[in-house]
Amino acid sequence: MDTSSPILPPYAVECVLGLVSVALLYYFAYSPFNYWKKRGVAQIDVQYPFIGNALKTFLTPIHISRQWGYKEFPNERFVGTYDNRKPTLLIRDPDLIESVLIKDFSHLSDRTNRDDPNAKMAKNLLNLTGDQWKHYRNKLTPTFSTGKLKGMHSQLTDCGNSLIKFMKSLDDGRPFEVRDVIQRFTMDVIASCAFGLNIDTINDPDSEFRKAGQAIFKPTLWGKIVFGLRLRPLIRKITQITKFNLFQNSKVGQFFSDAIDTTIEHRKKNNLTRHDFLHLMNELMEKDKADPNNPFPFDHNALVSNAFVFFLAGFETTATTVSYAMYLLALNEDAQEKAYQEVSRVLKKHGGEASFNAIQEMEYLEQVISETLRIYPPAVALSRAVTKPYEVPGTSGLVLPAGSTINIPTYALHHDPQYFPEPEKFIPERFDESNNSIRKGTYLPFGGGPRICIGARFAKMEAAVCLAMLIQNDHIAKCSQTKIPLDFDQRSFLLVPKGGIWLTVRPRAAAAS
Ligand code: HEM
């Protein structure tokens, strides 16, 4: 029997298949970028089909690309954006930001950039989610209590003394790259506090420890590609299945893990106690060994992962902050003089020691650090992942399904003249508490809500010790190599000055004469 249809013209099937393919391709190319339009949300322009703004993002410094939509829609509370093909809601309204970070935290308790928590080095606060994160956060929070920070203060001043000695080799007025030097100080501090090691990178810049740390933060194009890829669920799945970890430099991980094990072993053998993060986390680990019913024991992987993340989160961000503060003080002579007068007065009262109590009395210096973090927040944006469907407050039924992502544009908020008049000017007095002028939800250098930076107080204390000691000894000045304004490195995921920060220093006494 003949089954062919007498009414179908030749090639009809091929034509239909071709049309369906074109329609599917069109759908694949454009449909993700209609996500917000379909929901009645104002959205940013998308450059290309298929890839959206991925290419543009790749070529743009992160403090600009993570703010797209903020300036273009001054009257919107939130704006639809796309992180490659993934819809991401950028939120602009400070009240909404407060809701997302604090009030509605139970719907938005995770960040977006996550590795498999069972991978080596991944059992850390920055990466963990849900109940496991909560459990660890509760355990680690006391590690940063006032008492514990006081206990670590002498390690900061020891590293500060080494830095001051080293600065004498630079104080003849020749230009030097500030971040390189300050990074050595912050690396010594965090190696001492998180790993219990005296590595002295100030005098030994080629130490293995420093090389390992730099390997992670060096801005490279490959690093930027990997950073983008790690957010793609498909890539994450593939790396989970194949166990090929594109995102972690396993050699570096092993280096840090070995350093910790050696120190713990050494302390055990010699019955040594040192009041640092490592000691406190080791105590947590020993305690949890005795509790077999604990669903989230603080085990060896947790100890190594968190020490590693304290190191990562701690040294680069704090070094960058101190370096920016030096830059701003060099450009703003009056502010530097005011800070110097305060530091001198307080140190005199405290016998010349930048002790814990002395640092608490340096109110203007604290304002200098806060204003530096406003102008140059090392982390230019915050991310939150929706963990339970979330109806955006103040809308009639805009519900973000679980898995959606939210971007909070820290840098743009910090530079919005509505909240910070003359935002490009360095005015530490904005942070004078008696002014009470900072609107909630607009100043977020350390994030906000339950997931706020756990090391914020430690970082501020470290920056204050370092700056107080520097300002007391040296006058900081700009030079012909100082870039004004600064450029930023487009390859970095932090706000990093391109080409570094070049300044000069002179001993205070010499500078005065
Ligand atoms: C100036 C220096 C620093 C800056 C600007 C900074 C900034 C931040 C920011 C923006 C976050 C994300 C917060 C959020 O999502 O709401 C964060 C998280 C975190 N930071 Fe820092 N940080 C600094 C120093 C440190 C130091 C010194 C440590 C540790 C010793 C540290 C450890 C962490 C950890 C563990 C998290 C994850 C917290 C959690 O999810 O529970 N940070 N930091």
Coordinates of C-alpha atoms and ligand atoms in Angstrom, one line a residue:
M1 CA 0.0 0.0 0.0
D2 CA 1.3 3.5 -0.8
T3 CA 1.5 5.6 2.4
S4 CA 3.0 8.8 0.9
S5 CA 0.7 11.8 1.0
P6 CA -0.3 13.0 -2.4
I7 CA -0.9 16.6 -1.0
L8 CA 2.6 17.3 0.5
P9 CA 4.9 19.1 -2.0
P10 CA 8.5 18.0 -2.4
Y11 CA 10.9 19.1 0.5
A12 CA 7.9 20.0 2.7
V13 CA 9.3 18.0 5.7
E14 CA 12.8 19.6 5.3
C15 CA 11.2 23.1 5.1
V16 CA 9.2 22.5 8.2
L17 CA 12.2 21.1 10.1
G18 CA 14.3 24.1 8.9
L19 CA 11.7 26.6 10.1
V20 CA 11.4 24.8 13.5
S21 CA 15.2 24.9 13.8
V22 CA 15.3 28.6 13.0
A23 CA 12.5 29.3 15.5
L24 CA 14.2 27.3 18.2
L25 CA 17.5 29.0 17.5
Y26 CA 15.8 32.4 17.7
Y27 CA 14.1 31.4 20.9
F28 CA 17.5 30.2 22.4
A29 CA 19.2 33.4 21.3
Y30 CA 16.6 35.9 22.5
S31 CA 14.2 34.4 25.0
P32 CA 16.4 34.6 28.2
F33 CA 16.7 38.3 27.6
N34 CA 13.0 38.9 27.8
Y35 CA 12.7 37.5 31.3
W36 CA 12.3 40.9 33.0
K37 CA 10.4 42.6 30.3
K38 CA 7.8 39.8 30.5
R39 CA 7.4 40.5 34.2
G40 CA 7.0 44.2 33.8
V41 CA 10.4 45.1 35.2
A42 CA 12.6 47.8 33.6
Q43 CA 15.7 46.1 32.1
I44 CA 19.1 47.1 30.8
D45 CA 19.9 46.9 27.1
V46 CA 21.4 43.6 26.0
Q47 CA 24.2 43.8 23.5
Y48 CA 24.1 40.4 21.6
P49 CA 21.8 37.5 21.2
F50 CA 23.0 34.2 22.7
I51 CA 25.6 35.8 25.0
G52 CA 23.9 39.0 26.2
N53 CA 26.5 41.3 27.7
A54 CA 29.0 38.7 28.5
L55 CA 31.7 40.1 26.1
K56 CA 31.2 43.6 27.4
T57 CA 31.4 42.4 31.0
F58 CA 34.6 40.6 30.3
L59 CA 36.2 43.8 28.9
T60 CA 34.9 46.2 31.6
P61 CA 36.3 46.7 35.2
I62 CA 34.0 45.0 37.7
H63 CA 33.0 48.2 39.6
I64 CA 31.4 49.4 36.3
S65 CA 29.9 46.2 35.0
R66 CA 28.3 45.3 38.3
Q67 CA 26.5 48.6 38.4
W68 CA 24.9 48.6 35.0
G69 CA 21.3 49.7 35.4
Y70 CA 21.9 51.8 38.5
K71 CA 22.4 55.1 36.8
E72 CA 20.3 54.4 33.8
F73 CA 17.1 54.0 35.9
P74 CA 17.3 56.6 38.6
N75 CA 13.6 56.3 39.4
E76 CA 13.4 52.5 39.7
R77 CA 13.7 50.5 43.0
F78 CA 15.1 47.6 41.1
V79 CA 16.3 46.8 37.5
G80 CA 16.4 43.6 35.5
T81 CA 19.9 42.7 34.4
Y82 CA 21.5 39.5 33.0
D83 CA 24.6 37.8 34.3
N84 CA 25.5 36.2 30.9
R85 CA 22.2 34.5 30.3
K86 CA 21.0 34.4 33.8
P87 CA 18.4 37.0 35.0
T88 CA 19.7 38.9 38.0
L89 CA 17.8 41.6 39.8
L90 CA 19.9 44.7 40.6
I91 CA 18.3 46.4 43.6
R92 CA 18.7 50.2 44.1
D93 CA 16.3 51.1 46.8
P94 CA 18.0 51.3 50.3
D95 CA 14.9 50.0 52.1
L96 CA 14.6 47.1 49.7
I97 CA 18.3 46.4 50.3
E98 CA 17.8 46.3 54.0
S99 CA 14.9 43.9 53.5
V100 CA 17.0 41.6 51.3
L101 CA 20.0 41.6 53.6
I102 CA 18.2 41.6 57.0
K103 CA 14.5 41.3 57.3
D104 CA 13.9 38.7 54.6
F105 CA 17.1 36.8 55.2
S106 CA 15.3 33.5 55.5
H107 CA 14.5 33.7 51.8
L108 CA 18.0 34.9 50.7
S109 CA 20.5 33.3 53.0
D110 CA 23.1 32.2 50.4
R111 CA 25.5 33.9 48.0
T112 CA 25.6 33.0 44.4
N113 CA 29.3 31.9 43.9
R114 CA 29.4 28.4 45.4
D115 CA 31.6 25.4 45.0
D116 CA 30.7 21.9 46.0
P117 CA 31.0 22.0 49.8
N118 CA 32.6 18.6 49.9
A119 CA 35.5 19.7 47.8
K120 CA 38.8 20.4 49.5
M121 CA 39.0 23.9 51.0
A122 CA 35.3 24.5 50.2
K123 CA 33.9 23.9 53.8
N124 CA 34.3 27.6 54.6
L125 CA 31.9 30.4 55.6
L126 CA 32.2 32.2 52.3
N127 CA 31.0 29.2 50.4
L128 CA 28.7 27.2 52.6
T129 CA 24.9 27.4 52.4
G130 CA 21.8 26.9 54.5
D131 CA 22.0 25.1 57.9
Q132 CA 25.6 24.1 57.5
W133 CA 26.6 27.8 57.0
K134 CA 24.5 28.8 60.0
H135 CA 26.0 26.1 62.2
Y136 CA 29.6 27.1 61.3
R137 CA 28.9 30.8 61.5
N138 CA 27.6 30.4 65.1
K139 CA 30.7 28.5 66.0
L140 CA 33.2 30.8 64.4
T141 CA 31.6 34.2 65.5
P142 CA 33.1 34.0 69.0
T143 CA 36.5 33.7 67.4
F144 CA 36.2 37.4 66.5
S145 CA 34.9 38.7 69.9
T146 CA 36.5 41.7 71.5
G147 CA 38.4 39.6 74.0
K148 CA 39.8 37.4 71.2
L149 CA 40.8 40.4 69.1
K150 CA 42.5 41.9 72.1
G151 CA 44.4 38.6 72.5
M152 CA 45.7 38.9 68.9
H153 CA 46.6 42.6 69.0
S154 CA 50.2 42.1 70.0
Q155 CA 50.7 40.1 66.8
L156 CA 49.5 43.1 64.8
T157 CA 51.8 45.5 66.5
D158 CA 54.8 43.0 66.1
C159 CA 54.1 43.0 62.3
G160 CA 53.6 46.8 62.5
N161 CA 57.1 47.2 64.1
S162 CA 58.7 45.2 61.3
L163 CA 56.9 47.3 58.7
I164 CA 58.1 50.6 60.3
K165 CA 61.6 49.3 60.3
F166 CA 61.3 48.4 56.7
M167 CA 59.9 51.8 55.8
K168 CA 63.2 53.3 56.8
S169 CA 64.7 51.8 53.7
L170 CA 62.1 53.8 51.6
D171 CA 62.0 57.1 53.5
D172 CA 64.4 59.0 51.3
G173 CA 61.6 60.2 49.1
R174 CA 61.9 57.8 46.3
P175 CA 58.6 56.6 44.8
F176 CA 57.6 53.1 45.8
E177 CA 54.6 50.9 45.0
V178 CA 52.5 51.0 48.2
R179 CA 50.3 47.9 47.8
D180 CA 53.3 45.6 47.4
V181 CA 54.7 46.7 50.8
I182 CA 51.4 46.8 52.6
Q183 CA 50.4 43.4 51.3
R184 CA 53.5 42.0 53.0
F185 CA 52.3 43.5 56.3
T186 CA 48.7 42.1 56.0
M187 CA 50.1 38.7 54.8
D188 CA 52.4 38.5 57.9
V189 CA 49.4 39.4 60.1
I190 CA 47.0 36.9 58.7
A191 CA 49.7 34.2 58.5
S192 CA 50.4 34.8 62.1
C193 CA 46.8 34.9 63.2
A194 CA 45.2 32.2 61.0
F195 CA 48.2 29.9 60.5
G196 CA 50.3 30.6 63.5
L197 CA 53.3 31.2 61.3
N198 CA 55.9 34.0 61.5
I199 CA 56.7 34.2 57.8
D200 CA 58.2 37.7 57.8
T201 CA 57.4 38.5 54.1
I202 CA 58.3 42.1 54.9
N203 CA 61.9 41.1 54.9
D204 CA 61.6 38.0 52.8
P205 CA 59.3 38.9 49.8
D206 CA 60.2 35.7 48.0
S207 CA 58.7 33.4 50.8
E208 CA 56.7 30.4 49.5
F209 CA 53.8 31.6 51.5
R210 CA 53.7 35.0 49.7
K211 CA 54.1 33.3 46.3
A212 CA 51.1 31.0 47.0
G213 CA 49.0 33.9 48.2
Q214 CA 49.8 36.0 45.1
A215 CA 49.1 33.1 42.8
I216 CA 45.5 33.4 43.8
F217 CA 45.0 37.1 43.6
K218 CA 47.1 38.0 40.6
P219 CA 44.7 39.6 38.1
T220 CA 44.8 37.6 34.9
L221 CA 42.5 37.2 31.9
W222 CA 42.3 33.4 32.6
G223 CA 41.4 34.2 36.2
K224 CA 38.5 36.4 35.0
I225 CA 37.3 33.7 32.6
V226 CA 37.4 31.1 35.4
F227 CA 35.6 33.5 37.8
G228 CA 32.8 33.9 35.2
L229 CA 32.6 30.1 34.5
R230 CA 32.3 29.1 38.1
L231 CA 28.9 30.7 38.3
R232 CA 27.6 28.6 35.4
P233 CA 25.5 25.7 36.8
L234 CA 26.4 23.4 33.9
I235 CA 30.1 23.9 34.3
R236 CA 29.8 23.4 38.0
K237 CA 28.0 20.1 37.5
I238 CA 30.7 18.9 35.0
T239 CA 33.5 19.7 37.4
Q240 CA 31.6 17.9 40.2
I241 CA 31.1 14.8 38.1
T242 CA 34.6 14.7 36.6
K243 CA 36.2 15.9 39.9
F244 CA 38.3 18.2 37.8
N245 CA 38.5 21.3 39.8
L246 CA 39.1 24.2 37.4
F247 CA 38.6 26.7 40.1
Q248 CA 41.1 25.7 42.7
N249 CA 44.7 25.7 42.3
S250 CA 45.2 22.4 44.1
K251 CA 49.0 22.9 44.6
V252 CA 48.3 26.1 46.5
G253 CA 45.5 24.4 48.5
Q254 CA 47.9 21.6 49.4
F255 CA 50.5 24.1 50.4
F256 CA 48.2 25.8 52.9
S257 CA 46.8 22.6 54.2
D258 CA 50.3 21.2 54.9
A259 CA 51.3 24.5 56.6
I260 CA 48.4 24.1 59.0
D261 CA 49.0 20.5 59.8
T262 CA 52.7 21.1 60.5
T263 CA 51.9 24.0 62.9
I264 CA 49.2 22.0 64.8
E265 CA 51.6 19.1 65.1
H266 CA 54.4 21.3 66.3
R267 CA 52.2 22.9 68.9
K268 CA 51.0 19.6 70.1
K269 CA 54.5 18.1 70.4
N270 CA 55.8 21.2 72.2
N271 CA 52.7 21.9 74.3
L272 CA 52.5 25.4 72.9
T273 CA 49.5 27.7 73.1
R274 CA 49.1 30.9 71.0
H275 CA 46.0 33.0 71.0
D276 CA 45.1 33.0 67.3
F277 CA 42.4 31.8 64.9
L278 CA 44.2 28.5 64.4
H279 CA 44.2 27.7 68.2
L280 CA 40.5 28.7 68.5
M281 CA 39.5 26.6 65.5
N282 CA 41.6 23.6 66.7
E283 CA 39.7 23.8 70.0
L284 CA 36.4 23.7 68.1
M285 CA 37.6 20.6 66.2
E286 CA 38.7 18.8 69.3
K287 CA 35.4 19.5 71.0
D288 CA 33.3 18.3 68.0
K289 CA 35.2 15.0 67.9
A290 CA 33.6 14.1 71.2
D291 CA 30.1 14.6 69.7
P292 CA 29.2 11.9 67.2
N293 CA 25.6 13.1 66.7
N294 CA 26.6 16.5 65.5
P295 CA 25.2 16.8 61.9
F296 CA 27.9 19.3 60.9
P297 CA 31.1 18.5 62.8
F298 CA 33.9 21.1 62.6
D299 CA 36.4 18.6 61.2
H300 CA 39.8 18.9 59.7
N301 CA 38.5 20.0 56.3
A302 CA 36.5 22.7 58.0
L303 CA 39.5 23.9 59.9
V304 CA 41.8 24.1 56.9
S305 CA 39.0 25.6 54.7
N306 CA 38.2 28.4 57.1
A307 CA 41.9 29.2 57.9
F308 CA 42.4 29.4 54.1
V309 CA 39.4 31.7 53.6
F310 CA 40.4 34.0 56.5
F311 CA 43.8 34.2 54.7
L312 CA 42.2 34.9 51.3
A313 CA 39.5 37.2 52.5
G314 CA 41.8 39.0 54.9
F315 CA 45.1 39.8 53.3
E316 CA 44.3 41.3 49.9
T317 CA 41.2 43.3 51.0
T318 CA 42.9 44.9 54.0
A319 CA 46.1 45.6 52.1
T320 CA 44.1 47.3 49.3
T321 CA 42.2 49.4 51.9
V322 CA 45.3 50.6 53.7
S323 CA 46.9 51.4 50.4
Y324 CA 43.9 53.4 49.2
A325 CA 43.9 55.2 52.6
M326 CA 47.5 56.2 52.1
Y327 CA 46.7 57.4 48.6
L328 CA 43.8 59.6 49.8
L329 CA 45.9 61.0 52.7
A330 CA 48.7 61.9 50.3
L331 CA 46.2 63.7 48.1
N332 CA 44.4 65.4 51.1
E333 CA 47.1 67.1 53.2
D334 CA 44.6 68.6 55.7
A335 CA 43.1 65.2 56.5
Q336 CA 46.6 63.7 56.9
E337 CA 47.6 66.5 59.3
K338 CA 44.4 66.0 61.3
A339 CA 45.0 62.3 61.5
Y340 CA 48.6 62.8 62.5
Q341 CA 47.6 65.2 65.3
E342 CA 45.1 62.7 66.7
V343 CA 47.5 59.7 66.4
S344 CA 50.3 61.7 68.2
R345 CA 48.1 62.8 71.0
V346 CA 46.6 59.4 71.6
L347 CA 49.9 57.5 71.4
K348 CA 51.5 60.0 73.8
K349 CA 48.8 59.2 76.3
H350 CA 49.4 55.5 75.8
G351 CA 53.2 55.5 76.2
G352 CA 53.8 55.4 72.4
E353 CA 52.1 52.0 72.0
A354 CA 49.4 51.5 69.3
S355 CA 47.7 49.3 71.8
F356 CA 44.1 47.9 71.6
N357 CA 42.8 50.7 73.8
A358 CA 44.8 53.4 72.0
I359 CA 43.3 52.4 68.7
Q360 CA 39.8 52.6 70.1
E361 CA 40.4 56.3 70.9
M362 CA 41.4 57.3 67.4
E363 CA 38.0 58.4 66.1
Y364 CA 39.2 60.5 63.2
L365 CA 41.4 57.6 61.9
E366 CA 38.4 55.4 62.0
Q367 CA 36.5 58.0 59.9
V368 CA 39.4 58.0 57.4
I369 CA 39.2 54.2 57.1
S370 CA 35.4 54.4 56.7
E371 CA 35.6 57.1 54.0
T372 CA 38.3 55.1 52.2
L373 CA 36.1 52.1 52.1
R374 CA 33.2 54.2 50.8
I375 CA 35.3 55.6 47.9
Y376 CA 37.1 52.4 47.1
P377 CA 35.2 49.4 48.4
P378 CA 37.4 46.4 47.6
A379 CA 34.2 44.3 47.1
V380 CA 32.2 46.4 44.7
A381 CA 28.9 44.5 44.9
L382 CA 27.1 41.9 47.0
S383 CA 25.2 38.9 45.8
R384 CA 22.3 36.9 47.2
A385 CA 20.7 33.7 45.9
V386 CA 17.0 33.2 46.5
T387 CA 16.6 30.1 48.6
K388 CA 12.8 30.2 49.0
P389 CA 10.4 31.9 46.5
Y390 CA 10.5 35.6 47.4
E391 CA 7.8 38.2 46.7
V392 CA 9.7 41.5 46.2
P393 CA 8.2 43.8 48.9
G394 CA 6.2 46.7 47.6
T395 CA 5.3 45.0 44.3
S396 CA 2.0 43.5 43.3
G397 CA 3.1 39.9 43.0
L398 CA 6.6 40.0 41.6
V399 CA 7.9 36.6 42.9
L400 CA 11.5 35.5 42.4
P401 CA 11.6 31.7 42.2
A402 CA 14.2 29.8 44.3
G403 CA 17.6 29.9 42.5
S404 CA 17.1 33.5 41.3
T405 CA 20.0 35.9 41.9
I406 CA 20.2 39.4 43.3
N407 CA 22.9 41.9 42.9
I408 CA 23.5 44.8 45.4
P409 CA 25.6 47.5 43.7
T410 CA 27.8 48.7 46.6
Y411 CA 30.1 50.9 44.5
A412 CA 27.2 52.7 42.9
L413 CA 25.4 53.3 46.2
H414 CA 28.7 54.7 47.7
H415 CA 29.0 57.1 44.8
D416 CA 25.4 58.3 44.6
P417 CA 25.2 62.0 45.5
Q418 CA 21.8 61.5 46.9
Y419 CA 23.4 59.6 49.8
F420 CA 26.9 61.0 49.8
P421 CA 27.0 64.6 48.6
E422 CA 30.1 65.3 46.4
P423 CA 30.8 61.6 46.3
E424 CA 34.2 61.9 44.7
K425 CA 35.5 64.1 47.5
F426 CA 37.4 62.6 50.5
I427 CA 35.5 63.8 53.5
P428 CA 36.1 61.5 56.5
E429 CA 33.8 63.7 58.7
R430 CA 30.8 62.2 56.9
F431 CA 31.3 59.3 59.3
D432 CA 31.4 61.4 62.4
E433 CA 28.7 59.5 64.4
S434 CA 27.3 62.8 65.8
N435 CA 26.2 63.7 62.2
N436 CA 24.2 60.5 62.0
S437 CA 23.9 61.2 58.3
I438 CA 24.5 57.8 56.7
R439 CA 21.2 56.3 55.4
K440 CA 20.8 52.6 56.2
G441 CA 21.3 50.3 53.2
T442 CA 23.6 52.7 51.4
Y443 CA 27.0 52.0 53.0
L444 CA 28.0 48.3 52.6
P445 CA 31.8 47.8 52.4
F446 CA 31.5 44.7 54.6
G447 CA 28.1 43.6 53.3
G448 CA 25.1 43.4 55.7
G449 CA 22.8 41.2 57.7
P450 CA 23.7 37.8 59.1
R451 CA 26.2 37.2 56.3
I452 CA 28.1 40.4 56.9
C453 CA 31.9 40.0 56.8
I454 CA 32.9 38.1 59.9
G455 CA 36.4 39.7 59.9
A456 CA 35.2 43.3 59.6
R457 CA 36.3 44.3 63.1
F458 CA 39.6 42.5 62.7
A459 CA 40.2 44.2 59.4
K460 CA 39.4 47.7 60.7
M461 CA 41.7 47.1 63.7
E462 CA 44.5 45.9 61.5
A463 CA 44.1 48.9 59.1
A464 CA 44.0 51.3 62.1
V465 CA 47.2 49.8 63.7
C466 CA 49.0 49.9 60.4
L467 CA 48.0 53.5 59.5
A468 CA 48.5 54.8 63.0
M469 CA 52.1 53.5 63.0
L470 CA 52.8 54.7 59.5
I471 CA 51.4 58.2 60.0
Q472 CA 53.2 58.6 63.3
N473 CA 56.6 57.9 61.7
D474 CA 56.3 59.2 58.1
H475 CA 54.7 61.9 56.1
I476 CA 53.0 60.4 53.0
A477 CA 53.1 62.4 49.7
K478 CA 52.2 62.0 46.1
C479 CA 54.9 62.1 43.4
S480 CA 55.2 62.3 39.6
Q481 CA 54.3 58.6 39.3
T482 CA 51.0 58.9 41.3
K483 CA 48.0 58.3 39.1
I484 CA 45.3 60.9 39.6
P485 CA 42.6 59.6 39.3
L486 CA 43.3 56.0 39.6
D487 CA 42.6 53.4 36.9
F488 CA 41.2 50.0 37.9
D489 CA 42.3 46.6 36.7
Q490 CA 39.6 45.1 34.5
R491 CA 40.8 41.5 35.1
S492 CA 40.3 41.6 38.8
F493 CA 37.2 40.6 40.7
L494 CA 38.1 43.1 43.5
L495 CA 38.6 46.9 43.1
V496 CA 42.3 46.8 42.4
P497 CA 44.3 49.8 41.1
K498 CA 45.9 49.3 37.7
G499 CA 49.6 49.7 37.8
G500 CA 49.5 49.9 41.6
I501 CA 49.7 53.0 43.9
W502 CA 52.9 55.0 43.8
L503 CA 53.8 57.4 46.6
T504 CA 56.7 58.6 48.6
V505 CA 57.4 58.8 52.4
R506 CA 59.7 61.0 54.5
P507 CA 60.4 60.7 58.2
R508 CA 58.0 63.1 60.1
A509 CA 60.9 65.1 61.6
A510 CA 62.7 65.5 58.2
A511 CA 59.4 66.4 56.5
A512 CA 58.7 69.1 59.1
S513 CA 62.1 70.8 58.8
Ligands
HEM1 C1 38.9 45.7 54.5 C2 38.9 44.3 54.5 C3 37.7 43.5 54.2 C4 36.6 43.8 53.4 C5 36.4 45.1 52.6 C6 35.7 42.6 53.4 C7 34.5 42.6 52.7 C8 33.7 41.5 52.8 C9 32.4 41.5 52.1 C10 31.8 42.6 51.3 C11 31.9 40.3 52.4 C12 30.5 39.7 51.9 C13 29.4 40.1 52.9 C14 28.0 39.9 52.5 O1 27.8 39.1 51.6 O2 27.1 40.5 53.0 C15 32.8 39.5 53.2 C16 32.6 38.2 53.7 C17 33.5 37.6 54.5 N1 34.7 38.0 54.9 FE1 35.5 39.9 54.7 N2 36.3 41.7 54.2 C18 37.5 42.2 54.7 C19 38.3 41.5 55.6 C20 38.1 40.2 56.1 C21 39.0 39.6 57.0 C22 40.3 40.2 57.7 C23 38.5 38.3 57.2 C24 39.0 37.2 58.1 C25 40.0 37.2 58.9 C26 37.3 38.2 56.4 C27 36.5 37.1 56.3 C28 35.3 37.0 55.6 C29 34.5 35.8 55.6 C30 34.8 34.5 56.3 C31 33.3 36.2 54.9 C32 32.1 35.3 54.7 C33 31.1 35.5 55.8 C34 29.9 34.6 55.8 O3 29.3 34.4 54.8 O4 29.4 34.2 56.9 N3 37.1 39.4 55.7 N4 33.9 40.3 53.4

